[in-house]
XYZ file of C-alpha atoms in Angstrom:
622
model
C -39.830 -53.492 98.544
C -42.160 -55.800 96.722
C -45.232 -54.135 95.202
C -48.483 -55.254 96.843
C -51.528 -56.467 94.917
C -53.449 -53.322 95.889
C -50.636 -51.129 94.589
C -50.522 -53.060 91.319
C -54.291 -52.527 90.903
C -53.864 -48.790 91.497
C -51.119 -48.664 88.866
C -53.322 -50.554 86.377
C -56.339 -48.268 86.940
C -54.134 -45.172 86.623
C -52.593 -46.549 83.425
C -55.988 -47.210 81.839
C -57.260 -43.762 82.850
C -54.193 -42.049 81.376
C -54.405 -44.167 78.211
C -58.101 -43.269 77.758
C -57.437 -39.551 78.311
C -54.498 -39.443 75.887
C -56.243 -41.537 73.231
C -59.326 -39.316 73.442
C -57.220 -36.177 73.008
C -55.554 -37.724 69.949
C -58.931 -38.566 68.407
C -60.276 -35.101 69.260
C -57.328 -33.352 67.615
C -57.893 -35.549 64.551
C -61.488 -34.286 64.353
C -63.167 -37.552 65.455
C -65.261 -36.405 68.431
C -67.207 -39.680 68.621
C -64.143 -41.873 69.112
C -62.728 -39.308 71.534
C -65.785 -39.636 73.769
C -65.590 -43.444 73.596
C -61.915 -43.385 74.616
C -62.599 -41.027 77.529
C -65.502 -43.172 78.749
C -63.309 -46.297 78.486
C -60.705 -44.639 80.707
C -63.301 -43.560 83.277
C -65.102 -46.916 83.684
C -62.260 -48.845 85.462
C -61.631 -45.960 87.879
C -65.346 -45.499 88.568
C -65.829 -49.259 88.973
C -63.060 -49.679 91.554
C -64.317 -46.566 93.332
C -67.863 -47.952 93.583
C -66.484 -51.209 95.013
C -64.616 -49.260 97.712
C -67.748 -47.249 98.525
C -69.835 -50.431 98.913
C -67.180 -51.969 101.168
C -67.202 -48.836 103.295
C -70.976 -48.866 103.555
C -70.748 -52.490 104.689
C -68.539 -51.293 107.556
C -70.901 -48.436 108.322
C -68.561 -45.805 106.838
C -69.435 -43.039 104.400
C -66.331 -41.384 103.001
C -65.358 -38.716 100.548
C -64.998 -41.298 97.793
C -68.713 -40.632 97.267
C -67.872 -37.129 95.984
C -65.468 -38.575 93.408
C -68.077 -41.094 92.263
C -70.753 -38.394 91.999
C -68.493 -36.082 90.003
C -67.503 -38.760 87.458
C -71.070 -40.031 87.141
C -72.531 -36.539 86.751
C -69.915 -35.611 84.165
C -70.740 -38.717 82.113
C -74.511 -38.176 82.403
C -74.301 -34.560 81.237
C -71.873 -35.293 78.422
C -68.764 -33.785 80.045
C -66.717 -36.857 79.139
C -63.411 -34.942 79.034
C -63.982 -33.641 82.559
C -64.875 -37.176 83.676
C -61.639 -38.487 82.131
C -59.590 -35.777 83.868
C -61.226 -36.599 87.215
C -60.539 -40.318 86.668
C -56.852 -39.664 85.931
C -56.415 -37.244 88.782
C -58.321 -39.354 91.317
C -56.515 -42.570 90.463
C -53.262 -40.602 90.340
C -54.028 -39.105 93.740
C -54.628 -42.501 95.359
C -51.413 -43.793 93.805
C -49.534 -40.706 95.002
C -50.905 -41.264 98.502
C -49.543 -44.819 98.518
C -46.224 -43.619 97.140
C -45.992 -40.857 99.750
C -46.724 -43.233 102.630
C -44.128 -45.640 101.257
C -41.597 -42.807 101.131
C -42.438 -41.838 104.689
C -41.997 -45.414 105.933
C -38.600 -45.849 104.264
C -36.560 -45.490 107.439
C -38.795 -48.007 109.251
C -38.470 -50.537 106.450
C -34.712 -50.017 106.662
C -34.843 -51.470 110.166
C -36.699 -54.519 108.892
C -34.360 -55.034 105.942
C -31.301 -55.129 108.218
C -32.456 -58.146 110.224
C -29.719 -60.786 109.924
C -30.877 -64.315 109.171
C -27.694 -66.258 110.020
C -24.793 -66.088 112.460
C -21.196 -67.383 112.423
C -20.571 -69.579 115.463
C -17.440 -71.076 117.015
C -17.892 -74.831 117.475
C -15.141 -77.418 118.204
C -12.393 -75.132 116.933
C -14.233 -74.477 113.680
C -16.531 -71.745 112.373
C -20.008 -72.681 111.199
C -22.894 -70.682 109.726
C -26.143 -71.344 111.542
C -29.676 -70.046 111.298
C -30.432 -67.247 113.718
C -33.007 -69.340 115.584
C -30.321 -71.954 116.285
C -28.156 -69.556 118.308
C -28.227 -70.572 121.981
C -27.333 -68.724 125.169
C -23.598 -68.832 125.743
C -22.712 -69.431 122.081
C -19.590 -67.612 120.950
C -20.186 -65.807 117.671
C -17.749 -64.200 115.269
C -18.780 -60.686 114.273
C -16.901 -59.592 111.163
C -16.433 -56.010 110.041
C -19.704 -54.772 108.561
C -21.799 -57.514 110.202
C -25.036 -56.638 112.001
C -25.056 -58.082 115.516
C -27.645 -60.888 115.365
C -28.354 -61.181 119.109
C -27.727 -59.300 122.336
C -24.437 -60.339 123.886
C -21.196 -59.465 125.618
C -17.954 -58.605 123.862
C -15.718 -61.624 124.482
C -12.405 -60.587 122.972
C -10.669 -57.370 122.050
C -12.313 -53.984 121.569
C -15.466 -53.492 119.524
C -16.431 -50.362 117.595
C -20.158 -50.419 116.900
C -22.178 -48.186 114.594
C -25.425 -47.542 116.490
C -26.838 -45.030 113.989
C -29.666 -47.237 112.714
C -30.873 -47.748 116.286
C -30.114 -44.507 118.066
C -29.010 -41.851 115.582
C -25.537 -41.668 117.163
C -23.228 -40.427 114.422
C -19.967 -41.784 115.896
C -19.161 -45.455 116.579
C -19.341 -46.572 120.212
C -16.248 -48.217 121.727
C -16.871 -51.328 123.821
C -14.308 -53.309 125.825
C -14.305 -57.006 126.639
C -17.199 -57.778 128.969
C -19.329 -54.858 127.830
C -22.903 -55.458 126.678
C -23.594 -55.090 122.955
C -27.043 -54.481 121.429
C -28.341 -56.524 118.532
C -28.950 -54.484 115.395
C -25.732 -52.480 115.743
C -23.164 -52.764 112.939
C -19.523 -53.697 113.521
C -17.564 -50.666 112.314
C -14.162 -51.987 113.430
C -12.152 -55.184 113.381
C -13.733 -58.593 113.886
C -14.455 -59.644 117.467
C -16.184 -62.441 119.350
C -19.599 -61.989 120.941
C -21.077 -64.251 123.629
C -24.854 -64.552 123.225
C -26.823 -63.585 126.334
C -30.288 -63.726 124.731
C -31.951 -65.841 122.099
C -32.610 -64.143 118.761
C -36.351 -63.817 119.375
C -35.748 -62.120 122.747
C -33.000 -59.761 121.614
C -33.263 -55.997 121.440
C -33.406 -55.827 117.669
C -36.101 -58.479 117.358
C -38.204 -56.516 119.843
C -37.634 -53.315 117.888
C -38.763 -54.985 114.674
C -41.972 -56.164 116.351
C -42.647 -52.637 117.589
C -42.019 -51.210 114.122
C -44.460 -53.655 112.552
C -47.091 -52.695 115.136
C -46.487 -49.008 114.397
C -47.003 -49.546 110.686
C -50.368 -51.231 111.226
C -51.760 -48.411 113.366
C -54.357 -45.820 112.397
C -54.416 -42.469 114.199
C -57.460 -41.149 116.070
C -57.138 -38.008 113.954
C -57.567 -40.115 110.828
C -60.755 -41.636 112.251
C -61.918 -38.128 113.092
C -61.216 -37.182 109.467
C -63.480 -40.035 108.380
C -66.298 -38.654 110.543
C -65.784 -35.124 109.225
C -66.049 -36.450 105.691
C -69.826 -36.812 106.014
C -70.186 -33.114 106.826
C -67.948 -32.130 103.934
C -69.963 -34.367 101.622
C -73.147 -32.598 102.718
C -71.619 -29.147 102.105
C -70.457 -30.242 98.649
C -73.890 -31.553 97.660
C -75.645 -28.415 98.980
C -73.365 -26.086 96.974
C -73.758 -28.235 93.843
C -77.554 -28.377 94.140
C -77.760 -24.646 94.877
C -75.635 -23.833 91.819
C -77.928 -25.944 89.627
C -81.129 -24.613 91.257
C -80.344 -20.913 90.962
C -78.696 -20.996 87.516
C -80.604 -23.870 85.936
C -77.205 -25.035 84.630
C -76.284 -28.646 85.566
C -72.732 -28.119 84.304
C -72.060 -25.777 87.237
C -73.104 -28.550 89.624
C -70.722 -30.914 87.836
C -67.905 -28.347 88.204
C -68.621 -28.028 91.954
C -68.475 -31.792 92.387
C -65.220 -32.268 90.513
C -63.463 -29.427 92.322
C -64.201 -31.246 95.612
C -62.626 -34.547 94.506
C -61.039 -35.870 96.716
C -60.788 -33.893 99.951
C -57.228 -33.364 101.290
C -58.521 -34.462 104.682
C -58.157 -38.123 103.722
C -54.698 -37.643 102.232
C -52.721 -35.257 104.416
C -53.317 -36.682 107.899
C -52.091 -40.277 107.447
C -49.141 -39.180 105.320
C -48.009 -36.603 107.906
C -48.378 -38.957 110.858
C -46.532 -41.836 109.209
C -43.775 -39.399 108.237
C -43.586 -38.223 111.856
C -43.259 -41.811 113.115
C -40.429 -42.379 110.691
C -38.654 -39.168 111.671
C -38.877 -39.938 115.392
C -37.477 -43.438 114.796
C -34.394 -41.940 113.153
C -33.641 -40.071 116.378
C -33.948 -43.196 118.511
C -37.562 -42.594 119.606
C -39.696 -45.546 118.519
C -43.380 -44.619 118.822
C -45.663 -47.619 118.506
C -48.360 -45.986 116.431
C -49.875 -42.848 115.010
C -52.334 -42.652 117.937
C -49.553 -42.384 120.569
C -47.814 -39.856 118.317
C -50.903 -37.628 118.391
C -51.345 -38.085 122.136
C -47.687 -37.205 122.706
C -48.276 -33.848 121.023
C -50.985 -33.002 123.593
C -49.179 -34.016 126.808
C -49.445 -31.500 129.670
C -48.158 -33.520 132.664
C -44.932 -35.555 132.786
C -44.205 -38.141 135.497
C -40.654 -39.506 135.690
C -39.154 -42.498 137.427
C -35.776 -41.848 139.088
C -33.394 -44.793 138.831
C -32.510 -45.553 135.225
C -34.549 -42.591 133.936
C -33.473 -39.320 135.561
C -30.352 -41.096 136.778
C -28.176 -43.563 134.895
C -29.161 -46.490 137.126
C -25.527 -47.494 137.648
C -23.335 -46.254 140.516
C -20.418 -44.006 139.564
C -17.396 -42.763 141.434
C -18.149 -39.211 142.560
C -15.168 -38.638 144.876
C -12.022 -40.364 146.141
C -10.398 -39.783 149.549
C -6.833 -40.856 150.359
C -4.842 -41.610 153.508
C -1.072 -41.733 153.824
C 1.028 -41.729 150.663
C -1.460 -43.270 148.239
C -2.794 -41.131 145.367
C -6.437 -41.074 144.277
C -5.553 -42.809 140.987
C -3.680 -45.570 142.827
C -6.596 -46.132 145.210
C -8.951 -46.500 142.238
C -6.515 -48.748 140.332
C -5.971 -51.146 143.239
C -9.674 -51.323 144.111
C -10.705 -51.920 140.497
C -7.990 -54.517 139.917
C -9.209 -56.590 142.867
C -12.873 -56.060 142.001
C -12.312 -57.734 138.627
C -12.850 -60.963 140.572
C -16.362 -59.921 141.696
C -19.690 -59.740 139.880
C -21.208 -57.275 142.354
C -22.665 -54.200 140.570
C -20.568 -51.815 142.666
C -17.431 -53.818 141.876
C -18.215 -53.799 138.172
C -18.850 -50.042 138.312
C -15.387 -49.528 139.856
C -13.809 -51.644 137.101
C -15.644 -49.617 134.436
C -14.491 -46.331 136.006
C -10.854 -47.452 135.987
C -11.055 -48.570 132.369
C -12.688 -45.294 131.348
C -9.689 -43.561 132.977
C -7.375 -45.616 130.767
C -5.866 -47.665 133.584
C -4.197 -51.034 132.990
C -5.573 -53.410 135.589
C -3.315 -56.274 136.705
C -4.847 -59.685 137.315
C -5.583 -60.270 141.024
C -4.301 -63.425 142.738
C -5.168 -65.257 145.969
C -8.622 -63.654 145.925
C -11.031 -64.409 148.722
C -14.549 -62.966 148.619
C -16.751 -62.417 151.652
C -20.334 -62.046 150.344
C -21.922 -58.786 151.386
C -18.695 -57.511 152.948
C -15.755 -57.297 150.550
C -12.721 -58.967 148.970
C -9.136 -59.779 149.922
C -6.378 -60.488 147.423
C -2.943 -59.615 146.117
C -2.255 -56.966 143.468
C 1.329 -56.559 142.220
C 2.533 -58.353 145.349
C 0.604 -56.094 147.727
C -2.179 -57.302 150.032
C -5.359 -55.348 149.194
C -8.749 -55.259 150.915
C -11.819 -53.670 149.281
C -15.349 -53.453 150.670
C -17.491 -51.905 153.350
C -15.942 -49.623 155.960
C -16.291 -52.078 158.836
C -14.888 -55.007 156.862
C -11.843 -53.106 155.589
C -10.968 -51.422 158.893
C -11.098 -54.871 160.437
C -8.139 -55.814 158.205
C -6.059 -52.868 159.466
C -3.804 -52.577 162.472
C -5.131 -49.100 163.321
C -8.714 -47.872 163.024
C -9.887 -44.923 160.925
C -12.920 -42.710 161.399
C -15.460 -43.046 158.581
C -15.845 -39.890 156.465
C -19.062 -37.861 156.445
C -21.260 -38.754 153.473
C -22.410 -35.756 151.418
C -24.245 -37.646 148.647
C -27.763 -38.884 149.408
C -28.026 -42.615 148.753
C -24.277 -42.912 148.121
C -22.174 -46.023 148.736
C -18.817 -45.875 150.546
C -16.113 -48.300 149.387
C -13.019 -48.526 151.619
C -9.558 -49.642 150.433
C -6.681 -50.921 152.564
C -3.162 -51.869 151.410
C -0.802 -54.041 153.437
C -2.827 -53.611 156.607
C -3.156 -49.823 156.419
C -6.075 -47.670 155.251
C -5.233 -46.358 151.786
C -8.424 -44.454 150.919
C -12.113 -44.598 150.141
C -14.356 -44.089 147.122
C -17.809 -42.524 147.252
C -20.176 -43.966 144.661
C -23.601 -42.591 143.763
C -26.177 -42.610 140.998
C -26.145 -38.967 139.841
C -28.530 -37.243 137.471
C -28.001 -37.865 133.791
C -26.056 -35.144 132.029
C -28.313 -32.522 130.459
C -31.367 -33.367 132.604
C -31.942 -29.781 133.750
C -31.736 -28.401 130.201
C -34.061 -31.136 128.952
C -36.720 -30.377 131.593
C -36.501 -26.648 130.867
C -37.005 -27.360 127.164
C -40.044 -29.517 127.919
C -41.644 -26.734 129.911
C -41.124 -24.368 126.986
C -42.815 -26.906 124.708
C -46.014 -26.828 126.783
C -45.493 -29.341 129.607
C -47.108 -27.674 132.634
C -46.323 -30.136 135.431
C -43.281 -32.379 135.916
C -43.228 -34.830 138.809
C -41.040 -37.623 140.167
C -42.558 -40.986 141.107
C -40.063 -43.484 142.532
C -39.872 -46.464 144.816
C -36.658 -45.102 146.355
C -36.452 -43.474 149.799
C -37.762 -39.923 150.132
C -34.447 -38.453 151.302
C -32.618 -39.995 148.337
C -35.226 -38.808 145.812
C -35.308 -35.276 147.209
C -31.519 -35.094 147.423
C -31.056 -36.072 143.788
C -33.778 -33.783 142.395
C -33.400 -30.776 144.710
C -32.147 -28.430 141.974
C -34.590 -29.497 139.252
C -37.588 -27.431 140.336
C -40.055 -30.294 140.028
C -43.745 -29.738 140.774
C -43.880 -32.747 143.061
C -41.797 -35.650 144.399
C -43.532 -38.928 145.304
C -41.159 -41.456 146.914
C -41.442 -44.933 148.394
C -44.111 -45.925 145.868
C -45.221 -49.431 145.034
C -46.302 -50.111 141.414
C -50.002 -49.686 142.239
C -49.364 -46.385 144.027
C -47.515 -45.089 140.978
C -50.714 -45.742 139.039
C -52.689 -43.836 141.698
C -50.377 -40.817 141.315
C -50.827 -40.923 137.559
C -54.628 -41.143 137.733
C -54.741 -38.230 140.192
C -52.828 -36.056 137.706
C -55.244 -36.733 134.854
C -57.364 -33.785 135.923
C -54.549 -31.481 134.764
C -54.546 -32.855 131.210
C -53.048 -35.821 129.317
C -50.272 -37.541 131.288
C -47.008 -39.091 130.119
C -45.130 -41.609 132.291
C -41.446 -42.408 131.726
C -39.776 -45.419 133.342
C -37.508 -48.386 132.745
C -38.211 -51.118 135.286
C -40.736 -53.898 135.684
C -42.281 -51.916 138.544
C -43.017 -49.080 136.096
C -44.954 -51.273 133.639
C -48.428 -50.797 135.235
C -48.062 -46.995 135.226
C -46.711 -47.021 131.675
C -49.764 -48.980 130.544
C -52.169 -46.680 132.420
C -50.667 -43.408 131.112
C -52.034 -41.541 128.112
C -48.525 -42.033 126.742
C -46.087 -44.438 128.408
C -42.420 -44.116 127.463
C -39.860 -46.813 128.300
C -36.096 -46.428 128.499
C -35.452 -49.291 126.100
C -31.652 -49.402 125.870
C -31.227 -51.146 129.240
C -34.783 -51.205 130.567
C -36.897 -54.233 131.385
C -38.768 -56.000 128.593
C -42.023 -55.652 130.522
C -41.786 -51.857 130.534
C -41.033 -51.761 126.789
C -44.035 -53.981 126.044
C -46.397 -51.885 128.193
C -45.213 -48.536 126.845
C -46.502 -46.572 123.850
C -43.003 -45.389 122.938
C -39.466 -46.612 123.559
C -36.274 -44.550 123.788
C -33.798 -46.775 121.973
C -30.803 -44.704 123.058
C -29.894 -44.609 126.747
C -30.398 -40.830 127.012
C -33.452 -39.213 128.544
C -32.948 -36.039 126.469
C -34.467 -37.913 123.509
C -37.794 -37.583 125.335
C -37.815 -33.903 124.400
C -36.919 -34.864 120.846
C -39.908 -37.190 120.575
C -42.360 -34.652 121.995
C -41.085 -31.912 119.690
C -41.397 -34.146 116.615
C -44.921 -35.177 117.668
C -46.015 -31.554 118.102
C -44.491 -30.474 114.796
C -46.083 -33.439 112.990
C -49.536 -32.608 114.306
C -49.123 -28.964 113.301
C -48.155 -29.987 109.778
C -51.153 -32.341 109.508
C -53.593 -29.664 110.696
C -52.030 -27.031 108.416
C -52.408 -29.348 105.439
C -56.043 -30.104 106.210
C -57.076 -26.498 106.881
C -55.305 -25.177 103.791
C -56.607 -27.986 101.568
C -60.230 -27.695 102.683
C -60.126 -23.901 102.493
C -58.840 -23.974 98.921
C -61.357 -26.674 97.988
C -64.305 -24.668 99.331
C -63.051 -21.543 97.549
C -62.806 -23.521 94.317
C -66.323 -24.930 94.787
C -67.753 -21.430 95.241
C -65.899 -20.202 92.143
C -67.295 -23.150 90.171
C -70.815 -22.425 91.461
C -70.564 -18.863 90.086
C -69.371 -20.150 86.726
C -65.716 -19.116 86.959
C -64.444 -22.721 86.610
C -65.463 -25.314 84.051
C -65.589 -28.989 85.101
C -62.203 -29.681 83.504
C -60.616 -26.645 85.147
C -62.159 -27.586 88.504
C -60.765 -31.122 88.307
C -57.282 -29.859 87.494
C -57.414 -27.280 90.308
C -58.495 -29.838 92.903
C -55.748 -32.272 92.039
C -53.162 -29.503 92.243
C -54.479 -28.863 95.768
C -54.230 -32.570 96.646
C -50.633 -32.829 95.449
C -49.757 -29.671 97.386
C -51.157 -30.928 100.697
C -49.423 -34.311 100.361
C -46.100 -32.607 99.670
C -46.714 -30.338 102.644
C -47.486 -33.359 104.848
C -44.173 -34.919 103.825
C -42.404 -31.975 105.477
C -42.675 -34.052 108.660
C -39.801 -36.144 107.285
C -37.525 -33.110 107.594
C -38.446 -31.963 111.127
C -35.302 -30.762 112.921
C -35.761 -31.085 116.707
C -33.928 -28.608 118.931
C -34.601 -29.859 122.474
C -31.273 -31.138 123.819
C -30.389 -33.245 120.795
C -26.646 -33.854 120.644
C -26.462 -36.315 117.760
C -27.489 -36.142 114.139
C -29.901 -38.763 112.774
C -28.456 -41.699 110.904
C -28.022 -41.317 107.188
C -30.089 -44.107 105.621
């Protein structure tokens, strides 16, 4: 990444401070104390000057920070002739600010990796030729060639062949995902297999990856509430520092002890550890497919006590699946599925497409249907391998048969019954439902162990369907038949029990996501409105990553607090030791900077957080 102007200034100030310190030591060892003091003062002036500018800017914004302590310590050391101590403070302070920038840059590395992977061009089929076009010139319906190793530039559908996509940069999935012709493919994935054609279904600016990049940029610009709290605490710490320094001078009549107290308090770990830890936590969560839009939401996520979940597309997959197959006569269950799916290739109905997907997942070869006739809302007729096949609702299909058949009893709440007839006789039926996502029970149990006290369902679906699906989950409440505004009412009513998180994926969830203390959107297939309104987005289509995000948020906050408490405790102990004369100004400066380096390194432990709540995939190796 290109070095910013502010970073270059920090490097220059650090270089001058180091040069002044080293030159002064050389002169001192040569017996020229006068030149040594001049060199040390020359190294201090740039650091003190830039520090005073920052203090004045802060005062202009109504902020008083711990930079004042650093300025006081350098000034006092110069006034009382402790030029070596002043030079050490200048080197360590400028080195500390540079180290802070370096640490935050290290913590943001995985986020910048997302930005660096944005493709700028695409290869398009046009008039039998291939042409390279700018990404903004890609239009809906364009057929693009995706070569091996290419990053998918836009959201689309696989047009030809089979695609193997590496989703690790987006979701943390360690193994490539296999997609067949007609399957949806997410922009930002990398082609890990042979070249294939992709039909664009969204413009570049509206694609998944472009949205992710915008969210990442917003996350990088955020500042956590805990950091603002640290700024407010700085005034109290400044007062304590000044009181100890003045008391040491007053009771011992030795100004050098006051100087030692000031330098040992420069700068406080409070302003270093918190932002570094939180940015590291954001980066770590992103690697597991949990994109949190800022450090504030990350902190709030660590304090959540109530969780409200949508049903369709969140607790359930949102797509109907075959849960059972019944047969009549001589037909087998596999043959019933094969014939139904083969005919349904001619339909765009979601249930038909779900049947086709189920047959392909089972490895079935589906012949091309002929003489297809579709009756909207009822079913299809056509020929498969020379046999007359009817697929659709029970009434429609039995109407195509010579003899009637009693409809089976439905066991699944909210299930769909698809009947199949062959050559005028009932062949079988398929029961389709939207079951719970795999691992939901384990995920909810893990969340309760992590401190979530109440877990509720809020859905617009019918009450009997919602209760049937969630009967075994042990939820604290089920609210069904809700409109978007009533979902908000449920959320506001739960606020009395503590901070509330809402998880959803549809447009109807967007108001509740925006109203929640933390709104989480299922971003893999969810609506754009919900992703925009939410504070966090699950990039992988698995609700178990919710537990991953909460665990990382809690661990990050613990690391930040540990760093602050340990750093301040050591600083205060050092100040007291300096007040009693056990530390000289030079020794105090060196001790404080050792403390600062230690708390920054401790804060960076957030980059190595290993979540345990229902995570089944390793993070991507960047």
